[in-house]
PDB file of C-alpha atoms in Angstrom:
ATOM      1  CA  MET A   3     -10.071  -7.452 -34.866  1.00 56.00           C
ATOM      2  CA  LYS A   4     -11.692  -6.302 -31.675  1.00 59.00           C
ATOM      3  CA  VAL A   5      -9.538  -8.680 -29.617  1.00 60.00           C
ATOM      4  CA  ALA A   6      -6.391  -7.321 -31.341  1.00 57.00           C
ATOM      5  CA  GLN A   7      -7.501  -3.749 -30.527  1.00 51.00           C
ATOM      6  CA  LYS A   8      -8.214  -4.819 -26.940  1.00 51.00           C
ATOM      7  CA  GLN A   9     -11.872  -3.725 -27.290  1.00 51.00           C
ATOM      8  CA  VAL A  10     -13.203  -7.050 -26.104  1.00 60.00           C
ATOM      9  CA  ASP A  11     -11.981  -9.853 -23.896  1.00 61.00           C
ATOM     10  CA  ILE A  12     -10.734 -12.954 -25.620  1.00 65.00           C
ATOM     11  CA  SER A  13     -13.015 -15.093 -23.404  1.00 66.00           C
ATOM     12  CA  LEU A  14     -15.975 -13.703 -25.398  1.00 69.00           C
ATOM     13  CA  CYS A  15     -14.807 -15.480 -28.555  1.00 74.00           C
ATOM     14  CA  PRO A  16     -16.439 -18.937 -28.357  1.00 72.00           C
ATOM     15  CA  HIS A  17     -15.054 -20.392 -31.601  1.00 70.00           C
ATOM     16  CA  LEU A  18     -11.363 -20.204 -30.705  1.00 73.00           C
ATOM     17  CA  SER A  19      -9.476 -23.317 -29.720  1.00 76.00           C
ATOM     18  CA  GLU A  20      -7.667 -23.452 -26.356  1.00 75.00           C
ATOM     19  CA  GLU A  21      -4.311 -23.328 -28.183  1.00 73.00           C
ATOM     20  CA  SER A  22      -5.377 -20.234 -30.154  1.00 71.00           C
ATOM     21  CA  ILE A  23      -6.539 -18.581 -26.943  1.00 68.00           C
ATOM     22  CA  GLU A  24      -3.174 -19.240 -25.253  1.00 67.00           C
ATOM     23  CA  ILE A  25      -1.264 -17.811 -28.232  1.00 65.00           C
ATOM     24  CA  LEU A  26      -3.474 -14.666 -28.440  1.00 67.00           C
ATOM     25  CA  GLU A  27      -3.381 -14.110 -24.695  1.00 66.00           C
ATOM     26  CA  ALA A  28       0.450 -14.320 -24.693  1.00 66.00           C
ATOM     27  CA  ALA A  29       0.692 -11.907 -27.612  1.00 67.00           C
ATOM     28  CA  SER A  30      -1.696  -9.416 -26.066  1.00 68.00           C
ATOM     29  CA  ARG A  31      -0.157  -9.379 -22.567  1.00 78.00           C
ATOM     30  CA  PRO A  32       1.511  -6.100 -21.505  1.00 87.00           C
ATOM     31  CA  PRO A  33       5.309  -6.270 -21.916  1.00 94.00           C
ATOM     32  CA  ILE A  34       5.733  -5.850 -18.155  1.00 96.00           C
ATOM     33  CA  ARG A  35       3.487  -8.017 -16.019  1.00 96.00           C
ATOM     34  CA  LEU A  36       1.258  -6.455 -13.391  1.00 96.00           C
ATOM     35  CA  VAL A  37       2.191  -7.689  -9.868  1.00 98.00           C
ATOM     36  CA  SER A  38       0.299  -6.871  -6.702  1.00 98.00           C
ATOM     37  CA  ILE A  39       1.774  -6.975  -3.194  1.00 98.00           C
ATOM     38  CA  GLY A  40      -0.511  -7.047  -0.145  1.00 97.00           C
ATOM     39  CA  ASN A  41      -4.253  -7.188   0.241  1.00 92.00           C
ATOM     40  CA  HIS A  42      -5.165  -3.778   1.648  1.00 84.00           C
ATOM     41  CA  ASN A  43      -3.447  -0.590   0.481  1.00 89.00           C
ATOM     42  CA  LYS A  44      -1.766  -2.925  -2.010  1.00 95.00           C
ATOM     43  CA  ILE A  45       1.281  -1.984  -4.059  1.00 97.00           C
ATOM     44  CA  GLU A  46       0.705  -2.588  -7.793  1.00 97.00           C
ATOM     45  CA  VAL A  47       3.706  -2.413 -10.099  1.00 97.00           C
ATOM     46  CA  GLY A  48       4.216  -3.253 -13.709  1.00 96.00           C
ATOM     47  CA  ASN A  49       1.670  -3.244 -16.650  1.00 94.00           C
ATOM     48  CA  GLU A  50       3.684  -0.522 -18.336  1.00 93.00           C
ATOM     49  CA  THR A  51       3.761  -0.295 -22.147  1.00 90.00           C
ATOM     50  CA  VAL A  52       6.087   2.645 -22.941  1.00 92.00           C
ATOM     51  CA  LEU A  53       9.560   3.797 -22.064  1.00 91.00           C
ATOM     52  CA  PHE A  54       8.613   7.472 -21.628  1.00 90.00           C
ATOM     53  CA  ARG A  55       5.503   8.944 -20.102  1.00 89.00           C
ATOM     54  CA  HIS A  56       4.963  11.400 -23.018  1.00 90.00           C
ATOM     55  CA  GLU A  57       4.567   8.423 -25.374  1.00 92.00           C
ATOM     56  CA  LYS A  58       1.328   7.393 -23.690  1.00 90.00           C
ATOM     57  CA  THR A  59       1.288   7.242 -19.836  1.00 90.00           C
ATOM     58  CA  PHE A  60       2.653   5.341 -16.873  1.00 92.00           C
ATOM     59  CA  TYR A  61      -0.027   3.290 -15.097  1.00 91.00           C
ATOM     60  CA  HIS A  62       1.575   2.525 -11.680  1.00 93.00           C
ATOM     61  CA  GLN A  63       3.991   4.548  -9.653  1.00 90.00           C
ATOM     62  CA  PRO A  64       6.852   2.756  -7.871  1.00 92.00           C
ATOM     63  CA  GLY A  65       6.262   1.719  -4.312  1.00 95.00           C
ATOM     64  CA  LEU A  66       8.471   3.264  -1.601  1.00 96.00           C
ATOM     65  CA  VAL A  67       9.069   1.018   1.459  1.00 97.00           C
ATOM     66  CA  VAL A  68      10.989   1.358   4.725  1.00 97.00           C
ATOM     67  CA  ARG A  69      13.311  -1.415   5.785  1.00 97.00           C
ATOM     68  CA  ILE A  70      13.221  -2.716   9.349  1.00 98.00           C
ATOM     69  CA  LYS A  71      15.733  -5.258  10.573  1.00 98.00           C
ATOM     70  CA  ASP A  72      15.044  -7.919  13.128  1.00 98.00           C
ATOM     71  CA  THR A  73      18.288  -6.924  14.914  1.00 98.00           C
ATOM     72  CA  GLN A  74      16.646  -3.621  15.862  1.00 97.00           C
ATOM     73  CA  PRO A  75      14.752  -3.382  19.140  1.00 97.00           C
ATOM     74  CA  LEU A  76      11.144  -4.531  18.808  1.00 96.00           C
ATOM     75  CA  ASP A  77       9.788  -1.387  20.447  1.00 97.00           C
ATOM     76  CA  TYR A  78      11.591   0.686  17.877  1.00 96.00           C
ATOM     77  CA  ALA A  79      10.220  -1.414  15.033  1.00 96.00           C
ATOM     78  CA  ILE A  80       6.662  -0.968  16.315  1.00 96.00           C
ATOM     79  CA  GLN A  81       7.118   2.807  16.774  1.00 97.00           C
ATOM     80  CA  LEU A  82       8.583   3.074  13.232  1.00 97.00           C
ATOM     81  CA  ALA A  83       5.751   1.031  11.726  1.00 96.00           C
ATOM     82  CA  ASN A  84       3.190   3.323  13.333  1.00 96.00           C
ATOM     83  CA  GLU A  85       4.981   6.465  12.190  1.00 97.00           C
ATOM     84  CA  VAL A  86       5.387   5.281   8.618  1.00 96.00           C
ATOM     85  CA  THR A  87       1.752   4.126   8.393  1.00 96.00           C
ATOM     86  CA  ASN A  88       0.468   7.547   9.509  1.00 95.00           C
ATOM     87  CA  TYR A  89       2.986   9.617   7.551  1.00 95.00           C
ATOM     88  CA  SER A  90       1.768  11.747   4.687  1.00 94.00           C
ATOM     89  CA  VAL A  91       2.805  14.872   2.761  1.00 94.00           C
ATOM     90  CA  ASP A  92       0.536  17.161   0.805  1.00 92.00           C
ATOM     91  CA  ARG A  93       2.105  18.284  -2.511  1.00 88.00           C
ATOM     92  CA  VAL A  94       0.175  20.401  -5.004  1.00 89.00           C
ATOM     93  CA  GLY A  95      -3.108  18.788  -3.901  1.00 86.00           C
ATOM     94  CA  LEU A  96      -1.793  15.211  -3.839  1.00 88.00           C
ATOM     95  CA  GLU A  97      -1.387  13.224  -0.673  1.00 90.00           C
ATOM     96  CA  LEU A  98       1.979  11.391  -0.791  1.00 92.00           C
ATOM     97  CA  ARG A  99       2.520   8.409   1.441  1.00 95.00           C
ATOM     98  CA  LEU A 100       5.044   5.653   2.048  1.00 96.00           C
ATOM     99  CA  ASN A 101       3.803   2.333   0.799  1.00 97.00           C
ATOM    100  CA  GLY A 102       5.076  -0.527   2.948  1.00 98.00           C
ATOM    101  CA  PHE A 103       7.848  -2.255   4.821  1.00 98.00           C
ATOM    102  CA  ALA A 104      10.737  -4.560   3.991  1.00 98.00           C
ATOM    103  CA  LEU A 105      11.281  -6.839   6.999  1.00 98.00           C
ATOM    104  CA  ALA A 106      14.834  -8.149   6.967  1.00 98.00           C
ATOM    105  CA  ASN A 107      16.063 -11.310   8.690  1.00 98.00           C
ATOM    106  CA  GLU A 108      19.446  -9.760   9.524  1.00 97.00           C
ATOM    107  CA  SER A 109      19.872 -11.940  12.626  1.00 97.00           C
ATOM    108  CA  GLN A 110      19.467 -15.270  10.763  1.00 96.00           C
ATOM    109  CA  ASN A 111      17.236 -16.168  13.765  1.00 97.00           C
ATOM    110  CA  THR A 112      13.787 -17.553  13.050  1.00 97.00           C
ATOM    111  CA  GLU A 113      12.215 -16.540  16.316  1.00 97.00           C
ATOM    112  CA  LYS A 114      13.365 -12.908  16.075  1.00 98.00           C
ATOM    113  CA  PHE A 115      12.191 -12.682  12.475  1.00 98.00           C
ATOM    114  CA  CYS A 116       8.728 -14.049  13.248  1.00 98.00           C
ATOM    115  CA  LYS A 117       8.382 -11.695  16.220  1.00 97.00           C
ATOM    116  CA  LEU A 118       9.173  -8.789  13.946  1.00 98.00           C
ATOM    117  CA  ILE A 119       6.652  -9.919  11.387  1.00 98.00           C
ATOM    118  CA  LYS A 120       3.897 -10.373  13.988  1.00 97.00           C
ATOM    119  CA  ALA A 121       4.615  -6.880  15.407  1.00 97.00           C
ATOM    120  CA  ALA A 122       4.408  -5.398  11.904  1.00 96.00           C
ATOM    121  CA  VAL A 123       1.197  -7.220  11.048  1.00 96.00           C
ATOM    122  CA  ASP A 124      -0.369  -5.998  14.325  1.00 95.00           C
ATOM    123  CA  SER A 125       0.823  -2.405  13.741  1.00 94.00           C
ATOM    124  CA  THR A 126       0.023  -1.746  10.042  1.00 95.00           C
ATOM    125  CA  ASP A 127      -2.032  -2.802   7.101  1.00 95.00           C
ATOM    126  CA  LEU A 128       0.615  -1.655   4.623  1.00 97.00           C
ATOM    127  CA  PRO A 129       2.149  -4.294   2.326  1.00 98.00           C
ATOM    128  CA  LEU A 130       5.194  -6.300   3.509  1.00 98.00           C
ATOM    129  CA  ILE A 131       8.353  -7.586   1.832  1.00 99.00           C
ATOM    130  CA  LEU A 132       9.932 -10.537   3.693  1.00 99.00           C
ATOM    131  CA  VAL A 133      13.720 -10.568   3.258  1.00 99.00           C
ATOM    132  CA  SER A 134      15.611 -13.809   3.955  1.00 98.00           C
ATOM    133  CA  ALA A 135      17.832 -16.040   1.879  1.00 96.00           C
ATOM    134  CA  GLU A 136      16.988 -19.149   3.953  1.00 98.00           C
ATOM    135  CA  PRO A 137      13.961 -21.110   2.666  1.00 98.00           C
ATOM    136  CA  ALA A 138      13.368 -22.799   6.061  1.00 98.00           C
ATOM    137  CA  ILE A 139      13.172 -19.415   7.809  1.00 98.00           C
ATOM    138  CA  MET A 140      11.060 -17.987   4.983  1.00 99.00           C
ATOM    139  CA  ASN A 141       8.630 -20.908   5.335  1.00 98.00           C
ATOM    140  CA  LEU A 142       7.980 -20.133   9.043  1.00 98.00           C
ATOM    141  CA  ALA A 143       7.745 -16.404   8.246  1.00 98.00           C
ATOM    142  CA  LEU A 144       5.115 -17.068   5.627  1.00 98.00           C
ATOM    143  CA  GLU A 145       3.101 -19.174   8.100  1.00 97.00           C
ATOM    144  CA  GLU A 146       2.876 -15.907  10.094  1.00 95.00           C
ATOM    145  CA  ALA A 147       2.130 -13.547   7.199  1.00 97.00           C
ATOM    146  CA  ALA A 148       0.918 -15.336   4.046  1.00 96.00           C
ATOM    147  CA  GLN A 149      -2.651 -14.160   4.476  1.00 96.00           C
ATOM    148  CA  HIS A 150      -1.339 -10.634   3.905  1.00 97.00           C
ATOM    149  CA  ARG A 151       0.227 -11.687   0.537  1.00 98.00           C
ATOM    150  CA  PRO A 152       3.757 -10.395   1.172  1.00 99.00           C
ATOM    151  CA  LEU A 153       6.478 -10.233  -1.442  1.00 99.00           C
ATOM    152  CA  ILE A 154       9.076 -13.004  -0.911  1.00 99.00           C
ATOM    153  CA  TYR A 155      12.700 -11.789  -1.251  1.00 99.00           C
ATOM    154  CA  ALA A 156      14.423 -13.610  -2.801  1.00 98.00           C
ATOM    155  CA  ALA A 157      15.052 -16.511  -5.164  1.00 99.00           C
ATOM    156  CA  THR A 158      18.730 -16.755  -6.078  1.00 98.00           C
ATOM    157  CA  LYS A 159      20.744 -19.292  -8.135  1.00 98.00           C
ATOM    158  CA  ASP A 160      21.345 -21.200  -4.894  1.00 98.00           C
ATOM    159  CA  ASN A 161      17.818 -21.439  -3.463  1.00 98.00           C
ATOM    160  CA  TRP A 162      15.453 -20.738  -6.335  1.00 99.00           C
ATOM    161  CA  GLN A 163      13.684 -24.141  -6.321  1.00 98.00           C
ATOM    162  CA  ASP A 164      12.759 -23.882  -2.637  1.00 99.00           C
ATOM    163  CA  MET A 165      11.776 -20.265  -2.847  1.00 99.00           C
ATOM    164  CA  ALA A 166       9.649 -20.882  -5.970  1.00 99.00           C
ATOM    165  CA  GLN A 167       7.871 -23.731  -4.215  1.00 99.00           C
ATOM    166  CA  LEU A 168       7.104 -21.460  -1.261  1.00 99.00           C
ATOM    167  CA  ALA A 169       5.676 -18.807  -3.590  1.00 99.00           C
ATOM    168  CA  LEU A 170       3.422 -21.510  -5.123  1.00 99.00           C
ATOM    169  CA  ASN A 171       2.393 -22.972  -1.751  1.00 98.00           C
ATOM    170  CA  TYR A 172       1.466 -19.625  -0.211  1.00 98.00           C
ATOM    171  CA  HIS A 173       0.311 -17.836  -3.343  1.00 98.00           C
ATOM    172  CA  CYS A 174       2.725 -14.920  -2.911  1.00 99.00           C
ATOM    173  CA  PRO A 175       4.808 -12.941  -5.449  1.00 99.00           C
ATOM    174  CA  LEU A 176       8.535 -13.662  -5.589  1.00 99.00           C
ATOM    175  CA  VAL A 177      11.667 -11.658  -6.254  1.00 99.00           C
ATOM    176  CA  VAL A 178      14.269 -13.214  -8.515  1.00 99.00           C
ATOM    177  CA  SER A 179      17.702 -11.797  -7.668  1.00 98.00           C
ATOM    178  CA  GLU A 180      20.867 -12.215  -9.764  1.00 98.00           C
ATOM    179  CA  PRO A 181      23.676  -9.557  -9.649  1.00 96.00           C
ATOM    180  CA  GLN A 182      25.961 -11.210 -12.209  1.00 95.00           C
ATOM    181  CA  GLY A 183      24.331  -9.761 -15.287  1.00 95.00           C
ATOM    182  CA  LEU A 184      21.089  -9.523 -17.186  1.00 97.00           C
ATOM    183  CA  GLY A 185      21.707 -12.772 -19.116  1.00 97.00           C
ATOM    184  CA  GLN A 186      21.952 -14.731 -15.871  1.00 98.00           C
ATOM    185  CA  LEU A 187      18.962 -12.848 -14.414  1.00 98.00           C
ATOM    186  CA  ALA A 188      16.906 -13.818 -17.476  1.00 98.00           C
ATOM    187  CA  GLU A 189      17.945 -17.517 -17.182  1.00 98.00           C
ATOM    188  CA  LEU A 190      16.976 -17.582 -13.509  1.00 99.00           C
ATOM    189  CA  SER A 191      13.692 -15.879 -14.243  1.00 98.00           C
ATOM    190  CA  LYS A 192      12.930 -18.513 -16.896  1.00 98.00           C
ATOM    191  CA  LEU A 193      13.562 -21.338 -14.416  1.00 99.00           C
ATOM    192  CA  VAL A 194      11.263 -19.788 -11.786  1.00 99.00           C
ATOM    193  CA  SER A 195       8.566 -19.152 -14.379  1.00 98.00           C
ATOM    194  CA  GLN A 196       8.833 -22.670 -15.722  1.00 98.00           C
ATOM    195  CA  LYS A 197       8.256 -23.954 -12.189  1.00 98.00           C
ATOM    196  CA  GLY A 198       4.855 -22.238 -12.274  1.00 98.00           C
ATOM    197  CA  VAL A 199       5.455 -18.933 -10.545  1.00 98.00           C
ATOM    198  CA  GLU A 200       3.786 -16.111 -12.486  1.00 97.00           C
ATOM    199  CA  ASP A 201       4.083 -13.082 -10.179  1.00 98.00           C
ATOM    200  CA  ILE A 202       7.774 -12.274 -10.393  1.00 99.00           C
ATOM    201  CA  ILE A 203       9.757  -9.113  -9.545  1.00 99.00           C
ATOM    202  CA  LEU A 204      13.318  -8.752 -10.714  1.00 99.00           C
ATOM    203  CA  ASP A 205      16.367  -7.571  -8.708  1.00 98.00           C
ATOM    204  CA  PRO A 206      19.427  -7.032 -10.891  1.00 97.00           C
ATOM    205  CA  GLY A 207      21.463  -6.411  -7.787  1.00 94.00           C
ATOM    206  CA  VAL A 208      23.069  -3.136  -8.807  1.00 90.00           C
ATOM    207  CA  LEU A 209      23.830  -0.721  -5.991  1.00 84.00           C
ATOM    208  CA  ASP A 210      25.701   2.346  -7.181  1.00 82.00           C
ATOM    209  CA  SER A 211      23.717   5.133  -8.872  1.00 80.00           C
ATOM    210  CA  SER A 212      25.419   5.176 -12.282  1.00 77.00           C
ATOM    211  CA  ASN A 213      25.242   1.418 -12.850  1.00 86.00           C
ATOM    212  CA  SER A 214      21.687   1.320 -11.548  1.00 90.00           C
ATOM    213  CA  VAL A 215      20.480   3.834 -14.161  1.00 90.00           C
ATOM    214  CA  ASP A 216      22.259   1.961 -16.994  1.00 93.00           C
ATOM    215  CA  THR A 217      21.049  -1.500 -15.897  1.00 95.00           C
ATOM    216  CA  LEU A 218      17.465  -0.499 -15.217  1.00 95.00           C
ATOM    217  CA  THR A 219      17.305   1.269 -18.549  1.00 95.00           C
ATOM    218  CA  GLN A 220      18.538  -1.848 -20.327  1.00 96.00           C
ATOM    219  CA  LEU A 221      15.986  -3.963 -18.504  1.00 96.00           C
ATOM    220  CA  ARG A 222      13.134  -1.677 -19.463  1.00 96.00           C
ATOM    221  CA  ARG A 223      14.215  -1.545 -23.150  1.00 97.00           C
ATOM    222  CA  LEU A 224      14.502  -5.281 -23.413  1.00 97.00           C
ATOM    223  CA  ALA A 225      11.063  -5.721 -21.871  1.00 97.00           C
ATOM    224  CA  ILE A 226       9.160  -2.997 -23.780  1.00 96.00           C
ATOM    225  CA  ASN A 227      11.057  -2.512 -27.047  1.00 95.00           C
ATOM    226  CA  LYS A 228      12.068  -6.135 -27.552  1.00 94.00           C
ATOM    227  CA  SER A 229       9.176  -7.880 -25.798  1.00 92.00           C
ATOM    228  CA  TYR A 230      11.717 -10.145 -24.085  1.00 96.00           C
ATOM    229  CA  ARG A 231       9.459 -12.097 -21.741  1.00 96.00           C
ATOM    230  CA  PRO A 232      12.059 -13.454 -19.279  1.00 98.00           C
ATOM    231  CA  LEU A 233      12.736  -9.828 -18.297  1.00 98.00           C
ATOM    232  CA  GLY A 234       9.130  -8.630 -18.717  1.00 97.00           C
ATOM    233  CA  TYR A 235       8.564  -8.080 -14.972  1.00 98.00           C
ATOM    234  CA  PRO A 236       8.618  -5.145 -12.537  1.00 98.00           C
ATOM    235  CA  ILE A 237      11.916  -4.315 -10.883  1.00 98.00           C
ATOM    236  CA  ILE A 238      12.950  -3.869  -7.208  1.00 97.00           C
ATOM    237  CA  THR A 239      16.059  -1.992  -6.018  1.00 95.00           C
ATOM    238  CA  PHE A 240      17.628  -1.195  -2.666  1.00 92.00           C
ATOM    239  CA  PRO A 241      19.319   2.239  -3.133  1.00 86.00           C
ATOM    240  CA  CYS A 242      20.041   2.435   0.563  1.00 84.00           C
ATOM    241  CA  ASP A 243      22.553  -0.403   0.203  1.00 84.00           C
ATOM    242  CA  GLY A 244      24.507   1.582  -2.382  1.00 76.00           C
ATOM    243  CA  THR A 245      25.117   4.610  -0.189  1.00 63.00           C
ATOM    244  CA  SER A 246      28.253   5.206   1.905  1.00 59.00           C
ATOM    245  CA  SER A 247      26.942   7.961   4.128  1.00 53.00           C
ATOM    246  CA  ILE A 248      23.768   9.365   5.698  1.00 55.00           C
ATOM    247  CA  GLU A 249      23.879  12.280   3.385  1.00 56.00           C
ATOM    248  CA  GLU A 250      23.703  10.060   0.293  1.00 53.00           C
TER     249      GLU A 250
END
């Protein structure tokens, strides 16, 4: 009873078989997995149990990160990294800060990408997201940054096996990205999970505001109300890619 009520840890029950422990642990897991990005000033997302805050509470606020592309001048990237790291706003007694950086391999050039990563690592201790669709480039990028536990972006239907293996090799969380629908996203998430990756973040690939709200709401309902494990992970979005002007 105490295990069911989450009053004691299941490891304190010596008479349970390994199979029983696995079943009980799976049943007692939060509907959305807790995933950590980074080592210092880490971003923690997930572990939520309700759709609405008034039902209980939200445990982790979403991380806000700034994207830097490796096609931008390196001096600008370093300056931006320093500014973002030191930026803060005081609001009703709370200090609000930006939480990290998404470093994008826009150039498709390994050397440029690795230089950007090294500059970011030297300039900030905020968490990093490494953005590249090429497993070979991502492998070299992780050699530069794996000790900082960055988020790998992303595993797709075309590269998921290689990206999942990199996540396992370097012990880093991994984004699973599939814009063709939640069914396809769930199937890809299952494949990555079956390969052994546990720390997964989902990208449904929706860009415009109206579709984003609908899709993210469906994701949350399936995870929390239906306990649908293939979609029981935190979500990442890139709202900047869905805008058509600076004002938006």
